[in-house]
């Protein structure tokens, strides 16, 4: 292995000495005083270190900084997702949910706010309500169900949605508070 490295060094040195740049600069360098040769060597070392900084150190630091920013952004996103996990879990109510009345009045009032007419409704157990909607606007129904779940703390136990025509649906659902 050591022989291989020595051979590569020797080949590199021979190629350098054979280059026209070296052949033109060598007599010039040899003609300088020892003080000037020291100055040229020092400037060459300084230029080498500056190039090393610009080509290697600085880009690696920039990449490190961007990675840290991306990591912090991902941690922030993760924390927000953890805080809002209750929005995506079935049956869990968000902290601080206020219903403002019985399940029937809340369902009826929020439906009216979304221009949804309940065709029929009936109590389901102690804290439930069975509802029927006919020819309701799909987008309005989805918004209404989201409000019930996230803002009013009413979960959907069972649901059946049938498409009537583009944008209109029939819905049968059991809601629980």
mmCIF file of C-alpha atoms in Angstrom:
data_model
loop_
_atom_site.group_PDB
_atom_site.id
_atom_site.type_symbol
_atom_site.label_atom_id
_atom_site.label_comp_id
_atom_site.label_asym_id
_atom_site.label_seq_id
_atom_site.Cartn_x
_atom_site.Cartn_y
_atom_site.Cartn_z
ATOM 1 C CA UNK A 1 0.000 0.000 0.000
ATOM 2 C CA UNK A 2 2.822 2.402 0.886
ATOM 3 C CA UNK A 3 4.541 1.602 -2.408
ATOM 4 C CA UNK A 4 1.328 2.407 -4.292
ATOM 5 C CA UNK A 5 1.040 5.802 -2.578
ATOM 6 C CA UNK A 6 4.708 6.604 -3.291
ATOM 7 C CA UNK A 7 4.258 5.633 -6.937
ATOM 8 C CA UNK A 8 1.193 7.925 -7.264
ATOM 9 C CA UNK A 9 3.127 10.794 -5.616
ATOM 10 C CA UNK A 10 6.023 10.305 -8.014
ATOM 11 C CA UNK A 11 3.699 10.201 -11.048
ATOM 12 C CA UNK A 12 1.957 13.383 -9.883
ATOM 13 C CA UNK A 13 5.304 15.122 -9.404
ATOM 14 C CA UNK A 14 6.467 14.087 -12.888
ATOM 15 C CA UNK A 15 3.238 15.317 -14.467
ATOM 16 C CA UNK A 16 3.519 18.634 -12.617
ATOM 17 C CA UNK A 17 7.113 19.155 -13.733
ATOM 18 C CA UNK A 18 6.145 18.302 -17.316
ATOM 19 C CA UNK A 19 3.386 20.939 -17.401
ATOM 20 C CA UNK A 20 4.044 24.165 -19.278
ATOM 21 C CA UNK A 21 2.837 26.231 -16.313
ATOM 22 C CA UNK A 22 5.477 24.717 -14.033
ATOM 23 C CA UNK A 23 8.211 25.015 -16.635
ATOM 24 C CA UNK A 24 7.430 28.715 -17.085
ATOM 25 C CA UNK A 25 7.093 29.475 -13.366
ATOM 26 C CA UNK A 26 10.073 27.447 -12.100
ATOM 27 C CA UNK A 27 12.813 29.666 -13.557
ATOM 28 C CA UNK A 28 10.928 32.732 -12.410
ATOM 29 C CA UNK A 29 10.623 31.343 -8.851
ATOM 30 C CA UNK A 30 14.267 30.238 -8.784
ATOM 31 C CA UNK A 31 15.306 33.775 -9.815
ATOM 32 C CA UNK A 32 13.634 35.332 -6.744
ATOM 33 C CA UNK A 33 15.515 36.124 -3.549
ATOM 34 C CA UNK A 34 14.885 33.821 -0.607
ATOM 35 C CA UNK A 35 12.779 36.533 1.051
ATOM 36 C CA UNK A 36 10.587 36.858 -2.075
ATOM 37 C CA UNK A 37 10.317 33.063 -2.374
ATOM 38 C CA UNK A 38 9.072 32.967 1.225
ATOM 39 C CA UNK A 39 6.512 35.671 0.399
ATOM 40 C CA UNK A 40 5.264 33.737 -2.680
ATOM 41 C CA UNK A 41 4.984 30.536 -0.628
ATOM 42 C CA UNK A 42 3.067 32.380 2.114
ATOM 43 C CA UNK A 43 0.674 33.977 -0.383
ATOM 44 C CA UNK A 44 0.164 30.597 -2.071
ATOM 45 C CA UNK A 45 -0.691 29.040 1.288
ATOM 46 C CA UNK A 46 -3.083 31.920 2.073
ATOM 47 C CA UNK A 47 -4.795 31.568 -1.312
ATOM 48 C CA UNK A 48 -5.052 27.788 -0.795
ATOM 49 C CA UNK A 49 -6.675 28.295 2.620
ATOM 50 C CA UNK A 50 -9.069 30.925 1.220
ATOM 51 C CA UNK A 51 -10.117 28.571 -1.582
ATOM 52 C CA UNK A 52 -10.511 25.742 0.918
ATOM 53 C CA UNK A 53 -12.787 27.990 2.980
ATOM 54 C CA UNK A 54 -14.854 29.167 -0.004
ATOM 55 C CA UNK A 55 -15.184 25.775 -1.708
ATOM 56 C CA UNK A 56 -15.520 23.425 1.281
ATOM 57 C CA UNK A 57 -16.072 25.039 4.698
ATOM 58 C CA UNK A 58 -18.568 27.747 3.757
ATOM 59 C CA UNK A 59 -20.901 25.499 1.677
ATOM 60 C CA UNK A 60 -20.895 22.870 4.417
ATOM 61 C CA UNK A 61 -21.856 25.491 7.013
ATOM 62 C CA UNK A 62 -24.627 26.825 4.780
ATOM 63 C CA UNK A 63 -25.952 23.285 4.277
ATOM 64 C CA UNK A 64 -25.792 22.679 8.043
ATOM 65 C CA UNK A 65 -27.726 25.890 8.715
ATOM 66 C CA UNK A 66 -30.416 24.963 6.150
ATOM 67 C CA UNK A 67 -30.698 21.476 7.650
ATOM 68 C CA UNK A 68 -31.170 22.938 11.134
ATOM 69 C CA UNK A 69 -33.859 25.286 9.840
ATOM 70 C CA UNK A 70 -35.646 22.421 8.067
ATOM 71 C CA UNK A 71 -35.405 20.283 11.229
ATOM 72 C CA UNK A 72 -36.858 23.081 13.379
ATOM 73 C CA UNK A 73 -39.643 23.567 10.846
ATOM 74 C CA UNK A 74 -40.450 19.848 10.939
ATOM 75 C CA UNK A 75 -40.454 19.842 14.761
ATOM 76 C CA UNK A 76 -42.847 22.812 14.773
ATOM 77 C CA UNK A 77 -45.113 21.047 12.273
ATOM 78 C CA UNK A 78 -45.001 17.850 14.343
ATOM 79 C CA UNK A 79 -45.949 19.739 17.506
ATOM 80 C CA UNK A 80 -48.879 21.426 15.740
ATOM 81 C CA UNK A 81 -50.058 18.045 14.490
ATOM 82 C CA UNK A 82 -49.846 16.627 18.033
ATOM 83 C CA UNK A 83 -51.836 19.569 19.399
ATOM 84 C CA UNK A 84 -54.554 19.054 16.777
ATOM 85 C CA UNK A 85 -54.601 15.251 16.804
ATOM 86 C CA UNK A 86 -58.005 15.256 18.462
ATOM 87 C CA UNK A 87 -59.454 16.644 15.212
ATOM 88 C CA UNK A 88 -58.610 13.409 13.442
ATOM 89 C CA UNK A 89 -59.487 10.872 16.103
ATOM 90 C CA UNK A 90 -62.954 9.425 16.413
ATOM 91 C CA UNK A 91 -64.865 10.059 19.595
ATOM 92 C CA UNK A 92 -62.386 12.403 21.243
ATOM 93 C CA UNK A 93 -63.537 15.891 21.907
ATOM 94 C CA UNK A 94 -61.300 18.905 21.667
ATOM 95 C CA UNK A 95 -60.373 20.768 24.800
ATOM 96 C CA UNK A 96 -62.743 23.605 25.568
ATOM 97 C CA UNK A 97 -65.609 22.423 23.317
ATOM 98 C CA UNK A 98 -68.805 24.336 23.997
ATOM 99 C CA UNK A 99 -72.072 22.939 22.785
ATOM 100 C CA UNK A 100 -74.540 25.541 23.920
ATOM 101 C CA UNK A 101 -77.618 23.341 24.540
ATOM 102 C CA UNK A 102 -79.029 19.876 23.907
ATOM 103 C CA UNK A 103 -77.714 17.783 21.053
ATOM 104 C CA UNK A 104 -80.971 18.373 19.131
ATOM 105 C CA UNK A 105 -80.747 22.161 19.409
ATOM 106 C CA UNK A 106 -77.042 22.223 18.506
ATOM 107 C CA UNK A 107 -77.533 19.958 15.471
ATOM 108 C CA UNK A 108 -80.587 21.897 14.320
ATOM 109 C CA UNK A 109 -78.981 25.346 14.772
ATOM 110 C CA UNK A 110 -75.728 24.411 13.031
ATOM 111 C CA UNK A 111 -77.674 22.795 10.179
ATOM 112 C CA UNK A 112 -79.723 25.980 9.707
ATOM 113 C CA UNK A 113 -76.503 28.026 9.693
ATOM 114 C CA UNK A 114 -75.268 25.889 6.767
ATOM 115 C CA UNK A 115 -78.662 26.025 4.948
ATOM 116 C CA UNK A 116 -79.320 22.345 5.595
ATOM 117 C CA UNK A 117 -82.835 21.112 6.290
ATOM 118 C CA UNK A 118 -83.207 18.087 8.534
ATOM 119 C CA UNK A 119 -85.857 15.877 6.926
ATOM 120 C CA UNK A 120 -86.279 13.803 10.060
ATOM 121 C CA UNK A 121 -84.598 13.306 13.430
ATOM 122 C CA UNK A 122 -85.170 11.170 16.489
ATOM 123 C CA UNK A 123 -83.391 10.538 19.793
ATOM 124 C CA UNK A 124 -80.898 7.681 19.896
ATOM 125 C CA UNK A 125 -80.239 6.488 23.454
ATOM 126 C CA UNK A 126 -79.259 8.917 26.237
ATOM 127 C CA UNK A 127 -76.929 11.221 24.331
ATOM 128 C CA UNK A 128 -77.501 10.486 20.654
ATOM 129 C CA UNK A 129 -79.544 11.705 17.736
ATOM 130 C CA UNK A 130 -80.429 9.962 14.478
ATOM 131 C CA UNK A 131 -80.781 12.390 11.524
ATOM 132 C CA UNK A 132 -81.969 12.131 7.904
ATOM 133 C CA UNK A 133 -81.127 14.578 5.130
ATOM 134 C CA UNK A 134 -82.512 14.415 1.587
ATOM 135 C CA UNK A 135 -81.037 16.178 -1.451
ATOM 136 C CA UNK A 136 -78.554 18.152 0.672
ATOM 137 C CA UNK A 137 -75.538 19.943 -0.782
ATOM 138 C CA UNK A 138 -72.489 17.714 -0.267
ATOM 139 C CA UNK A 139 -70.049 20.541 0.568
ATOM 140 C CA UNK A 140 -72.454 22.096 3.072
ATOM 141 C CA UNK A 141 -72.997 18.724 4.760
ATOM 142 C CA UNK A 142 -69.245 18.092 5.078
ATOM 143 C CA UNK A 143 -68.731 21.573 6.568
ATOM 144 C CA UNK A 144 -71.645 21.015 8.949
ATOM 145 C CA UNK A 145 -70.292 17.644 10.116
ATOM 146 C CA UNK A 146 -66.846 19.177 10.658
ATOM 147 C CA UNK A 147 -68.338 21.957 12.800
ATOM 148 C CA UNK A 148 -70.288 19.430 14.853
ATOM 149 C CA UNK A 149 -67.164 17.324 15.454
ATOM 150 C CA UNK A 150 -64.509 20.011 16.014
ATOM 151 C CA UNK A 151 -66.403 22.910 17.555
ATOM 152 C CA UNK A 152 -69.401 21.316 19.222
ATOM 153 C CA UNK A 153 -67.925 18.006 20.394
ATOM 154 C CA UNK A 154 -70.554 15.862 18.658
ATOM 155 C CA UNK A 155 -69.126 12.740 17.056
ATOM 156 C CA UNK A 156 -70.450 10.669 14.188
ATOM 157 C CA UNK A 157 -71.180 7.103 15.293
ATOM 158 C CA UNK A 158 -72.683 5.811 12.044
ATOM 159 C CA UNK A 159 -73.113 7.412 8.650
ATOM 160 C CA UNK A 160 -74.526 6.470 5.274
ATOM 161 C CA UNK A 161 -74.207 8.822 2.321
ATOM 162 C CA UNK A 162 -75.863 8.198 -1.046
ATOM 163 C CA UNK A 163 -75.261 10.336 -4.131
ATOM 164 C CA UNK A 164 -78.517 11.626 -5.619
ATOM 165 C CA UNK A 165 -77.095 13.823 -8.370
ATOM 166 C CA UNK A 166 -73.876 15.812 -8.845
ATOM 167 C CA UNK A 167 -73.341 17.771 -5.628
ATOM 168 C CA UNK A 168 -76.458 16.450 -3.862
ATOM 169 C CA UNK A 169 -76.670 13.598 -1.373
ATOM 170 C CA UNK A 170 -78.994 11.738 0.959
ATOM 171 C CA UNK A 171 -77.562 11.199 4.447
ATOM 172 C CA UNK A 172 -78.481 8.951 7.361
ATOM 173 C CA UNK A 173 -76.375 9.379 10.481
ATOM 174 C CA UNK A 174 -76.245 8.687 14.198
ATOM 175 C CA UNK A 175 -74.603 11.504 16.177
ATOM 176 C CA UNK A 176 -73.397 11.240 19.782
ATOM 177 C CA UNK A 177 -72.466 13.942 22.238
#
